[in-house]
């Protein structure tokens, strides 16, 4: 959602949070349903307040998986959770500042545009609020002063995909980047190029307009029939690329990073060769749970020295059945 940077104030944070939650399909400042003993224990102590603030765009299934994981951890740990998002880096930065003004007990943040988060994270640390990273920013979380990081090493994942394409005898890969300047996405395509023995070219598309994504990829496939592999960086973009190959009457195959239930079905049907699963549900879960552990027991996962990796793992037609049932439940 491309909104202008919000003005300061706790009321603004509450309003933005509510709006972001509606856009992200029902997330909320929440506790959860506990058993009787859990409720009694929670009643005896004040709930911690945690904010998860991401760069996710409107209507993205990936971030719904992150939210579900965060919510599951918050329910278990009796945390009041706020989940908010802004794809504009200035807007995301202001959401972090608003969380600081709300005096939350912990913040989990994505570092898709690391320079935009430097100031807000510093303000949180000065206020004594622990901050962890998730999903993007694996090269920047330590220098930013975060307690830990939960996600995939995108360079490693990209290099693994490059090797996979060699195994599949591909010759010319089109790597489709749906958000220009996102360090995680750029690292994926750079990793593919580093290990893939064939030709790799990047194609930038407007990830907020799926019809435009389909049309742009189809146009490039029509222009260059030598492209035999389309690599996308999100499940919904892979499904759009499948349409693109049909429109262009291209023989190119489609592979992707990330997974959801529709993509799992596409792998099962053979429309998509494989997916690289970074387990977004796990990223959200671990980020929230780590803040609870730090606040209640002084624990730091990874010791503050190493990231906690949630991927990559290849999902192919040979093994997709093992994860398809979880994807159908909306947790993979």
mmCIF file of C-alpha atoms in Angstrom:
data_model
loop_
_atom_site.group_PDB
_atom_site.id
_atom_site.type_symbol
_atom_site.label_atom_id
_atom_site.label_comp_id
_atom_site.label_asym_id
_atom_site.label_seq_id
_atom_site.Cartn_x
_atom_site.Cartn_y
_atom_site.Cartn_z
ATOM 1 C CA UNK A 1 0.000 0.000 0.000
ATOM 2 C CA UNK A 2 1.524 3.238 -1.155
ATOM 3 C CA UNK A 3 0.530 5.725 1.520
ATOM 4 C CA UNK A 4 2.366 8.926 2.469
ATOM 5 C CA UNK A 5 4.436 8.799 5.643
ATOM 6 C CA UNK A 6 2.104 9.040 8.646
ATOM 7 C CA UNK A 7 2.375 11.847 11.143
ATOM 8 C CA UNK A 8 3.654 11.078 14.662
ATOM 9 C CA UNK A 9 1.376 10.112 17.503
ATOM 10 C CA UNK A 10 0.111 7.053 19.263
ATOM 11 C CA UNK A 11 -3.396 7.523 17.918
ATOM 12 C CA UNK A 12 -1.967 7.424 14.402
ATOM 13 C CA UNK A 13 -0.265 4.098 15.108
ATOM 14 C CA UNK A 14 -3.507 2.612 16.385
ATOM 15 C CA UNK A 15 -5.389 3.783 13.312
ATOM 16 C CA UNK A 16 -2.713 2.577 10.906
ATOM 17 C CA UNK A 17 -2.539 -0.755 12.665
ATOM 18 C CA UNK A 18 -6.273 -1.270 12.364
ATOM 19 C CA UNK A 19 -6.208 -0.375 8.675
ATOM 20 C CA UNK A 20 -3.210 -2.572 7.965
ATOM 21 C CA UNK A 21 -4.843 -5.453 9.754
ATOM 22 C CA UNK A 22 -7.982 -5.197 7.671
ATOM 23 C CA UNK A 23 -5.872 -5.224 4.521
ATOM 24 C CA UNK A 24 -3.999 -8.272 5.735
ATOM 25 C CA UNK A 25 -7.148 -10.334 6.226
ATOM 26 C CA UNK A 26 -8.056 -10.033 9.825
ATOM 27 C CA UNK A 27 -4.869 -9.536 11.786
ATOM 28 C CA UNK A 28 -5.303 -7.666 15.030
ATOM 29 C CA UNK A 29 -3.932 -6.642 18.330
ATOM 30 C CA UNK A 30 -4.620 -9.989 19.861
ATOM 31 C CA UNK A 31 -4.172 -12.413 22.636
ATOM 32 C CA UNK A 32 -5.678 -15.787 21.821
ATOM 33 C CA UNK A 33 -7.818 -18.632 23.043
ATOM 34 C CA UNK A 34 -6.153 -20.287 26.022
ATOM 35 C CA UNK A 35 -7.110 -23.152 28.290
ATOM 36 C CA UNK A 36 -8.241 -22.378 31.838
ATOM 37 C CA UNK A 37 -4.830 -22.805 33.439
ATOM 38 C CA UNK A 38 -3.229 -20.640 30.773
ATOM 39 C CA UNK A 39 -5.851 -17.948 31.290
ATOM 40 C CA UNK A 40 -5.257 -17.957 35.048
ATOM 41 C CA UNK A 41 -1.522 -17.660 34.560
ATOM 42 C CA UNK A 42 -1.931 -14.854 32.037
ATOM 43 C CA UNK A 43 -4.285 -12.990 34.360
ATOM 44 C CA UNK A 44 -1.625 -12.875 37.065
ATOM 45 C CA UNK A 45 0.870 -11.021 34.854
ATOM 46 C CA UNK A 46 0.584 -8.203 32.361
ATOM 47 C CA UNK A 47 0.682 -9.241 28.747
ATOM 48 C CA UNK A 48 3.701 -8.239 26.718
ATOM 49 C CA UNK A 49 2.994 -6.006 23.726
ATOM 50 C CA UNK A 50 4.791 -6.867 20.490
ATOM 51 C CA UNK A 51 4.611 -5.154 17.106
ATOM 52 C CA UNK A 52 5.478 -6.926 13.854
ATOM 53 C CA UNK A 53 6.065 -4.338 11.129
ATOM 54 C CA UNK A 54 6.761 -5.482 7.573
ATOM 55 C CA UNK A 55 7.155 -4.080 4.083
ATOM 56 C CA UNK A 56 4.511 -6.426 2.674
ATOM 57 C CA UNK A 57 2.141 -5.177 0.023
ATOM 58 C CA UNK A 58 -1.625 -5.287 0.040
ATOM 59 C CA UNK A 59 -3.243 -8.664 -0.631
ATOM 60 C CA UNK A 60 -0.021 -10.701 -0.628
ATOM 61 C CA UNK A 61 -0.589 -14.300 0.491
ATOM 62 C CA UNK A 62 3.022 -14.543 1.655
ATOM 63 C CA UNK A 63 2.516 -11.969 4.393
ATOM 64 C CA UNK A 64 -0.681 -13.637 5.506
ATOM 65 C CA UNK A 65 1.430 -16.724 6.251
ATOM 66 C CA UNK A 66 3.876 -14.579 8.236
ATOM 67 C CA UNK A 67 0.959 -13.078 10.158
ATOM 68 C CA UNK A 68 -0.495 -16.487 10.961
ATOM 69 C CA UNK A 69 2.819 -17.656 12.377
ATOM 70 C CA UNK A 70 3.183 -14.502 14.458
ATOM 71 C CA UNK A 71 -0.370 -14.893 15.739
ATOM 72 C CA UNK A 72 0.227 -18.516 16.732
ATOM 73 C CA UNK A 73 3.270 -17.549 18.807
ATOM 74 C CA UNK A 74 1.421 -14.607 20.357
ATOM 75 C CA UNK A 75 -1.447 -16.860 21.392
ATOM 76 C CA UNK A 76 0.928 -19.369 22.967
ATOM 77 C CA UNK A 77 2.893 -16.695 24.800
ATOM 78 C CA UNK A 78 -0.111 -14.570 25.893
ATOM 79 C CA UNK A 79 1.160 -11.600 23.898
ATOM 80 C CA UNK A 80 -0.880 -8.640 22.662
ATOM 81 C CA UNK A 81 0.212 -8.589 19.031
ATOM 82 C CA UNK A 82 0.000 -5.788 16.511
ATOM 83 C CA UNK A 83 0.745 -6.664 12.882
ATOM 84 C CA UNK A 84 1.159 -3.703 10.537
ATOM 85 C CA UNK A 85 2.654 -3.209 7.105
ATOM 86 C CA UNK A 86 3.594 -0.549 4.592
ATOM 87 C CA UNK A 87 5.368 -1.215 1.306
ATOM 88 C CA UNK A 88 6.614 2.370 1.247
ATOM 89 C CA UNK A 89 9.883 2.478 3.246
ATOM 90 C CA UNK A 90 9.090 5.896 4.752
ATOM 91 C CA UNK A 91 5.702 4.632 5.864
ATOM 92 C CA UNK A 92 7.201 1.470 7.359
ATOM 93 C CA UNK A 93 9.781 3.568 9.215
ATOM 94 C CA UNK A 94 7.053 5.732 10.726
ATOM 95 C CA UNK A 95 5.139 2.644 11.853
ATOM 96 C CA UNK A 96 8.245 1.579 13.791
ATOM 97 C CA UNK A 97 8.492 5.034 15.358
ATOM 98 C CA UNK A 98 4.830 4.887 16.345
ATOM 99 C CA UNK A 99 5.429 1.499 17.994
ATOM 100 C CA UNK A 100 8.257 3.087 19.985
ATOM 101 C CA UNK A 101 5.920 5.876 21.094
ATOM 102 C CA UNK A 102 3.404 3.210 22.140
ATOM 103 C CA UNK A 103 6.141 1.759 24.397
ATOM 104 C CA UNK A 104 5.730 -1.782 23.128
ATOM 105 C CA UNK A 105 7.837 -4.529 24.704
ATOM 106 C CA UNK A 106 9.372 -5.721 21.453
ATOM 107 C CA UNK A 107 9.441 -5.077 17.724
ATOM 108 C CA UNK A 108 10.014 -7.450 14.805
ATOM 109 C CA UNK A 109 10.829 -5.688 11.545
ATOM 110 C CA UNK A 110 11.778 -6.497 7.970
ATOM 111 C CA UNK A 111 14.782 -4.777 6.406
ATOM 112 C CA UNK A 112 13.858 -4.788 2.717
ATOM 113 C CA UNK A 113 15.222 -1.227 2.482
ATOM 114 C CA UNK A 114 17.787 -1.283 5.318
ATOM 115 C CA UNK A 115 18.759 2.389 5.174
ATOM 116 C CA UNK A 116 15.164 3.426 5.855
ATOM 117 C CA UNK A 117 15.087 1.397 9.068
ATOM 118 C CA UNK A 118 18.381 2.595 10.577
ATOM 119 C CA UNK A 119 16.910 5.604 12.375
ATOM 120 C CA UNK A 120 13.727 3.956 13.695
ATOM 121 C CA UNK A 121 15.604 0.893 14.967
ATOM 122 C CA UNK A 122 18.109 3.160 16.744
ATOM 123 C CA UNK A 123 15.223 5.007 18.394
ATOM 124 C CA UNK A 124 13.747 1.701 19.580
ATOM 125 C CA UNK A 125 17.071 0.604 21.054
ATOM 126 C CA UNK A 126 17.492 3.964 22.810
ATOM 127 C CA UNK A 127 14.057 3.437 24.336
ATOM 128 C CA UNK A 128 15.119 0.026 25.642
ATOM 129 C CA UNK A 129 12.905 -1.888 23.202
ATOM 130 C CA UNK A 130 14.437 -5.105 21.789
ATOM 131 C CA UNK A 131 14.200 -5.457 18.012
ATOM 132 C CA UNK A 132 14.586 -8.574 15.879
ATOM 133 C CA UNK A 133 14.593 -8.945 12.112
ATOM 134 C CA UNK A 134 12.743 -11.325 9.853
ATOM 135 C CA UNK A 135 12.465 -12.199 6.180
ATOM 136 C CA UNK A 136 14.798 -9.599 4.653
ATOM 137 C CA UNK A 137 18.021 -7.938 5.725
ATOM 138 C CA UNK A 138 20.252 -10.900 6.500
ATOM 139 C CA UNK A 139 23.336 -8.846 5.569
ATOM 140 C CA UNK A 140 22.287 -5.857 7.666
ATOM 141 C CA UNK A 141 20.639 -7.076 10.865
ATOM 142 C CA UNK A 142 23.794 -7.135 12.972
ATOM 143 C CA UNK A 143 25.029 -3.712 11.897
ATOM 144 C CA UNK A 144 21.538 -2.367 12.594
ATOM 145 C CA UNK A 145 21.806 -3.618 16.179
ATOM 146 C CA UNK A 146 19.074 -6.247 16.033
ATOM 147 C CA UNK A 147 18.997 -9.069 18.573
ATOM 148 C CA UNK A 148 18.429 -11.787 16.001
ATOM 149 C CA UNK A 149 17.276 -12.608 12.502
ATOM 150 C CA UNK A 150 14.849 -15.216 11.190
ATOM 151 C CA UNK A 151 14.692 -15.992 7.499
ATOM 152 C CA UNK A 152 16.375 -17.376 4.453
ATOM 153 C CA UNK A 153 19.828 -16.484 3.181
ATOM 154 C CA UNK A 154 18.675 -15.254 -0.213
ATOM 155 C CA UNK A 155 22.117 -15.436 -1.804
ATOM 156 C CA UNK A 156 22.432 -19.087 -0.778
ATOM 157 C CA UNK A 157 18.909 -19.791 -2.020
ATOM 158 C CA UNK A 158 19.607 -18.093 -5.360
ATOM 159 C CA UNK A 159 22.795 -20.066 -5.868
ATOM 160 C CA UNK A 160 20.900 -23.273 -5.107
ATOM 161 C CA UNK A 161 18.327 -22.395 -7.768
ATOM 162 C CA UNK A 162 21.107 -21.726 -10.282
ATOM 163 C CA UNK A 163 22.473 -25.206 -9.644
ATOM 164 C CA UNK A 164 18.995 -26.669 -9.957
ATOM 165 C CA UNK A 165 18.540 -25.022 -13.360
ATOM 166 C CA UNK A 166 21.806 -26.549 -14.525
ATOM 167 C CA UNK A 167 20.514 -29.959 -13.435
ATOM 168 C CA UNK A 168 17.379 -29.330 -15.486
ATOM 169 C CA UNK A 169 19.510 -28.440 -18.556
ATOM 170 C CA UNK A 170 18.118 -24.907 -18.821
ATOM 171 C CA UNK A 171 20.021 -22.467 -21.022
ATOM 172 C CA UNK A 172 18.423 -19.019 -20.681
ATOM 173 C CA UNK A 173 16.706 -17.887 -17.470
ATOM 174 C CA UNK A 174 14.497 -14.829 -17.030
ATOM 175 C CA UNK A 175 14.522 -13.736 -13.368
ATOM 176 C CA UNK A 176 11.413 -11.645 -12.657
ATOM 177 C CA UNK A 177 11.838 -9.013 -9.911
ATOM 178 C CA UNK A 178 8.532 -7.613 -8.696
ATOM 179 C CA UNK A 179 9.893 -4.856 -6.412
ATOM 180 C CA UNK A 180 12.841 -2.772 -7.565
ATOM 181 C CA UNK A 181 15.448 -2.098 -4.871
ATOM 182 C CA UNK A 182 14.316 -4.844 -2.486
ATOM 183 C CA UNK A 183 17.642 -6.263 -1.288
ATOM 184 C CA UNK A 184 16.262 -9.771 -0.733
ATOM 185 C CA UNK A 185 14.827 -10.043 -4.238
ATOM 186 C CA UNK A 186 17.921 -8.626 -5.863
ATOM 187 C CA UNK A 187 20.054 -11.132 -3.918
ATOM 188 C CA UNK A 188 17.974 -14.040 -5.205
ATOM 189 C CA UNK A 189 18.525 -13.183 -8.854
ATOM 190 C CA UNK A 190 22.188 -12.364 -8.227
ATOM 191 C CA UNK A 191 22.597 -15.782 -6.644
ATOM 192 C CA UNK A 192 20.979 -17.502 -9.621
ATOM 193 C CA UNK A 193 23.320 -15.685 -11.991
ATOM 194 C CA UNK A 194 26.367 -16.616 -9.905
ATOM 195 C CA UNK A 195 25.948 -20.377 -10.263
ATOM 196 C CA UNK A 196 23.772 -20.901 -13.344
ATOM 197 C CA UNK A 197 25.863 -21.978 -16.308
ATOM 198 C CA UNK A 198 23.484 -20.475 -18.840
ATOM 199 C CA UNK A 199 22.397 -16.902 -19.492
ATOM 200 C CA UNK A 200 20.502 -15.000 -16.780
ATOM 201 C CA UNK A 201 18.658 -11.736 -17.325
ATOM 202 C CA UNK A 202 16.548 -9.725 -14.901
ATOM 203 C CA UNK A 203 13.112 -8.397 -15.765
ATOM 204 C CA UNK A 204 11.523 -5.760 -13.520
ATOM 205 C CA UNK A 205 7.743 -5.765 -13.258
ATOM 206 C CA UNK A 206 5.113 -3.923 -11.232
ATOM 207 C CA UNK A 207 4.260 -6.446 -8.538
ATOM 208 C CA UNK A 208 1.149 -4.512 -7.516
ATOM 209 C CA UNK A 209 -0.543 -5.190 -10.881
ATOM 210 C CA UNK A 210 -0.801 -8.889 -11.692
ATOM 211 C CA UNK A 211 -2.262 -8.314 -15.146
ATOM 212 C CA UNK A 212 0.727 -6.120 -15.969
ATOM 213 C CA UNK A 213 3.086 -8.807 -14.649
ATOM 214 C CA UNK A 214 1.511 -11.399 -16.951
ATOM 215 C CA UNK A 215 1.639 -9.064 -19.945
ATOM 216 C CA UNK A 216 5.231 -7.923 -19.368
ATOM 217 C CA UNK A 217 6.569 -11.462 -18.996
ATOM 218 C CA UNK A 218 4.595 -12.633 -22.028
ATOM 219 C CA UNK A 219 5.981 -9.777 -24.095
ATOM 220 C CA UNK A 220 9.570 -10.660 -23.181
ATOM 221 C CA UNK A 221 8.995 -14.340 -23.968
ATOM 222 C CA UNK A 222 7.576 -13.377 -27.347
ATOM 223 C CA UNK A 223 10.570 -11.136 -28.058
ATOM 224 C CA UNK A 224 13.107 -13.833 -27.194
ATOM 225 C CA UNK A 225 12.054 -17.452 -27.815
ATOM 226 C CA UNK A 226 15.439 -18.646 -26.501
ATOM 227 C CA UNK A 227 14.243 -18.063 -22.919
ATOM 228 C CA UNK A 228 13.541 -21.550 -21.611
ATOM 229 C CA UNK A 229 13.129 -20.829 -17.875
ATOM 230 C CA UNK A 230 11.161 -18.160 -16.012
ATOM 231 C CA UNK A 231 12.177 -17.758 -12.365
ATOM 232 C CA UNK A 232 9.778 -15.722 -10.245
ATOM 233 C CA UNK A 233 10.274 -14.520 -6.686
ATOM 234 C CA UNK A 234 6.825 -15.154 -5.257
ATOM 235 C CA UNK A 235 4.140 -17.794 -5.613
ATOM 236 C CA UNK A 236 1.495 -15.549 -7.175
ATOM 237 C CA UNK A 237 4.004 -14.306 -9.749
ATOM 238 C CA UNK A 238 4.770 -17.889 -10.752
ATOM 239 C CA UNK A 239 1.079 -18.472 -11.430
ATOM 240 C CA UNK A 240 1.026 -15.285 -13.513
ATOM 241 C CA UNK A 241 4.098 -16.504 -15.412
ATOM 242 C CA UNK A 242 2.322 -19.749 -16.272
ATOM 243 C CA UNK A 243 -0.340 -17.615 -17.973
ATOM 244 C CA UNK A 244 2.430 -15.646 -19.669
ATOM 245 C CA UNK A 245 3.929 -18.757 -21.256
ATOM 246 C CA UNK A 246 0.504 -19.712 -22.573
ATOM 247 C CA UNK A 247 -0.120 -16.232 -24.020
ATOM 248 C CA UNK A 248 3.308 -16.146 -25.647
ATOM 249 C CA UNK A 249 3.055 -19.769 -26.810
ATOM 250 C CA UNK A 250 6.435 -20.210 -25.187
ATOM 251 C CA UNK A 251 8.004 -23.523 -24.275
ATOM 252 C CA UNK A 252 9.678 -21.954 -21.237
ATOM 253 C CA UNK A 253 9.293 -23.676 -17.875
ATOM 254 C CA UNK A 254 8.413 -21.834 -14.665
ATOM 255 C CA UNK A 255 10.111 -22.139 -11.280
ATOM 256 C CA UNK A 256 9.726 -19.925 -8.253
ATOM 257 C CA UNK A 257 10.697 -18.883 -4.798
ATOM 258 C CA UNK A 258 7.993 -19.199 -2.117
ATOM 259 C CA UNK A 259 4.959 -21.392 -1.727
ATOM 260 C CA UNK A 260 1.225 -21.252 -1.092
ATOM 261 C CA UNK A 261 -1.642 -23.677 -1.571
ATOM 262 C CA UNK A 262 -2.276 -22.686 -5.206
ATOM 263 C CA UNK A 263 1.406 -22.971 -6.027
ATOM 264 C CA UNK A 264 1.582 -26.387 -4.346
ATOM 265 C CA UNK A 265 -1.256 -27.509 -6.629
ATOM 266 C CA UNK A 266 0.595 -26.096 -9.643
ATOM 267 C CA UNK A 267 3.696 -28.106 -8.726
ATOM 268 C CA UNK A 268 1.570 -31.218 -8.345
ATOM 269 C CA UNK A 269 0.023 -30.607 -11.769
ATOM 270 C CA UNK A 270 3.396 -29.979 -13.382
ATOM 271 C CA UNK A 271 2.667 -26.357 -14.331
ATOM 272 C CA UNK A 272 5.526 -25.170 -12.099
ATOM 273 C CA UNK A 273 8.741 -27.171 -11.900
ATOM 274 C CA UNK A 274 9.655 -26.389 -8.304
ATOM 275 C CA UNK A 275 9.361 -23.886 -5.486
ATOM 276 C CA UNK A 276 11.909 -22.757 -2.910
ATOM 277 C CA UNK A 277 10.162 -22.665 0.456
ATOM 278 C CA UNK A 278 11.517 -20.198 3.029
ATOM 279 C CA UNK A 279 8.698 -21.013 5.498
ATOM 280 C CA UNK A 280 7.132 -17.585 6.135
ATOM 281 C CA UNK A 281 4.853 -18.974 8.866
ATOM 282 C CA UNK A 282 7.972 -20.039 10.761
ATOM 283 C CA UNK A 283 9.556 -16.616 10.287
ATOM 284 C CA UNK A 284 6.610 -14.876 11.929
ATOM 285 C CA UNK A 285 6.391 -17.464 14.691
ATOM 286 C CA UNK A 286 10.069 -17.372 15.621
ATOM 287 C CA UNK A 287 10.283 -13.577 15.517
ATOM 288 C CA UNK A 288 7.483 -13.165 18.062
ATOM 289 C CA UNK A 289 8.514 -16.132 20.194
ATOM 290 C CA UNK A 290 12.113 -14.891 20.350
ATOM 291 C CA UNK A 291 10.989 -11.557 21.785
ATOM 292 C CA UNK A 292 8.966 -13.379 24.461
ATOM 293 C CA UNK A 293 11.970 -15.543 25.313
ATOM 294 C CA UNK A 294 14.224 -12.507 25.534
ATOM 295 C CA UNK A 295 11.813 -10.577 27.735
ATOM 296 C CA UNK A 296 10.986 -13.477 30.048
ATOM 297 C CA UNK A 297 14.271 -15.393 30.182
ATOM 298 C CA UNK A 298 17.016 -13.335 28.528
ATOM 299 C CA UNK A 299 17.411 -15.795 25.635
ATOM 300 C CA UNK A 300 18.792 -14.811 22.228
ATOM 301 C CA UNK A 301 18.278 -17.307 19.418
ATOM 302 C CA UNK A 302 21.458 -17.590 17.400
ATOM 303 C CA UNK A 303 23.282 -15.925 20.254
ATOM 304 C CA UNK A 304 23.094 -12.607 18.457
ATOM 305 C CA UNK A 305 25.904 -13.844 16.212
ATOM 306 C CA UNK A 306 24.237 -16.008 13.586
ATOM 307 C CA UNK A 307 20.910 -15.850 11.758
ATOM 308 C CA UNK A 308 18.301 -18.550 12.331
ATOM 309 C CA UNK A 309 17.672 -19.918 8.840
ATOM 310 C CA UNK A 310 14.193 -21.023 7.782
ATOM 311 C CA UNK A 311 15.148 -22.050 4.236
ATOM 312 C CA UNK A 312 15.813 -22.828 1.475
ATOM 313 C CA UNK A 313 14.070 -26.129 0.820
ATOM 314 C CA UNK A 314 13.079 -27.328 -2.636
ATOM 315 C CA UNK A 315 9.479 -28.424 -3.171
ATOM 316 C CA UNK A 316 9.134 -30.511 -6.321
ATOM 317 C CA UNK A 317 6.557 -32.852 -7.784
ATOM 318 C CA UNK A 318 8.378 -35.696 -6.029
ATOM 319 C CA UNK A 319 7.871 -34.323 -2.507
ATOM 320 C CA UNK A 320 5.093 -31.742 -2.735
ATOM 321 C CA UNK A 321 2.504 -34.143 -1.299
ATOM 322 C CA UNK A 322 4.318 -33.987 2.044
ATOM 323 C CA UNK A 323 3.684 -30.245 2.384
ATOM 324 C CA UNK A 324 0.514 -29.817 0.310
ATOM 325 C CA UNK A 325 -1.786 -30.588 3.244
ATOM 326 C CA UNK A 326 -0.147 -27.868 5.321
ATOM 327 C CA UNK A 327 -0.329 -25.464 2.403
ATOM 328 C CA UNK A 328 -4.036 -26.248 2.099
ATOM 329 C CA UNK A 329 -4.428 -25.284 5.764
ATOM 330 C CA UNK A 330 -2.827 -21.935 5.026
ATOM 331 C CA UNK A 331 0.328 -22.463 7.085
ATOM 332 C CA UNK A 332 2.904 -23.344 4.347
#
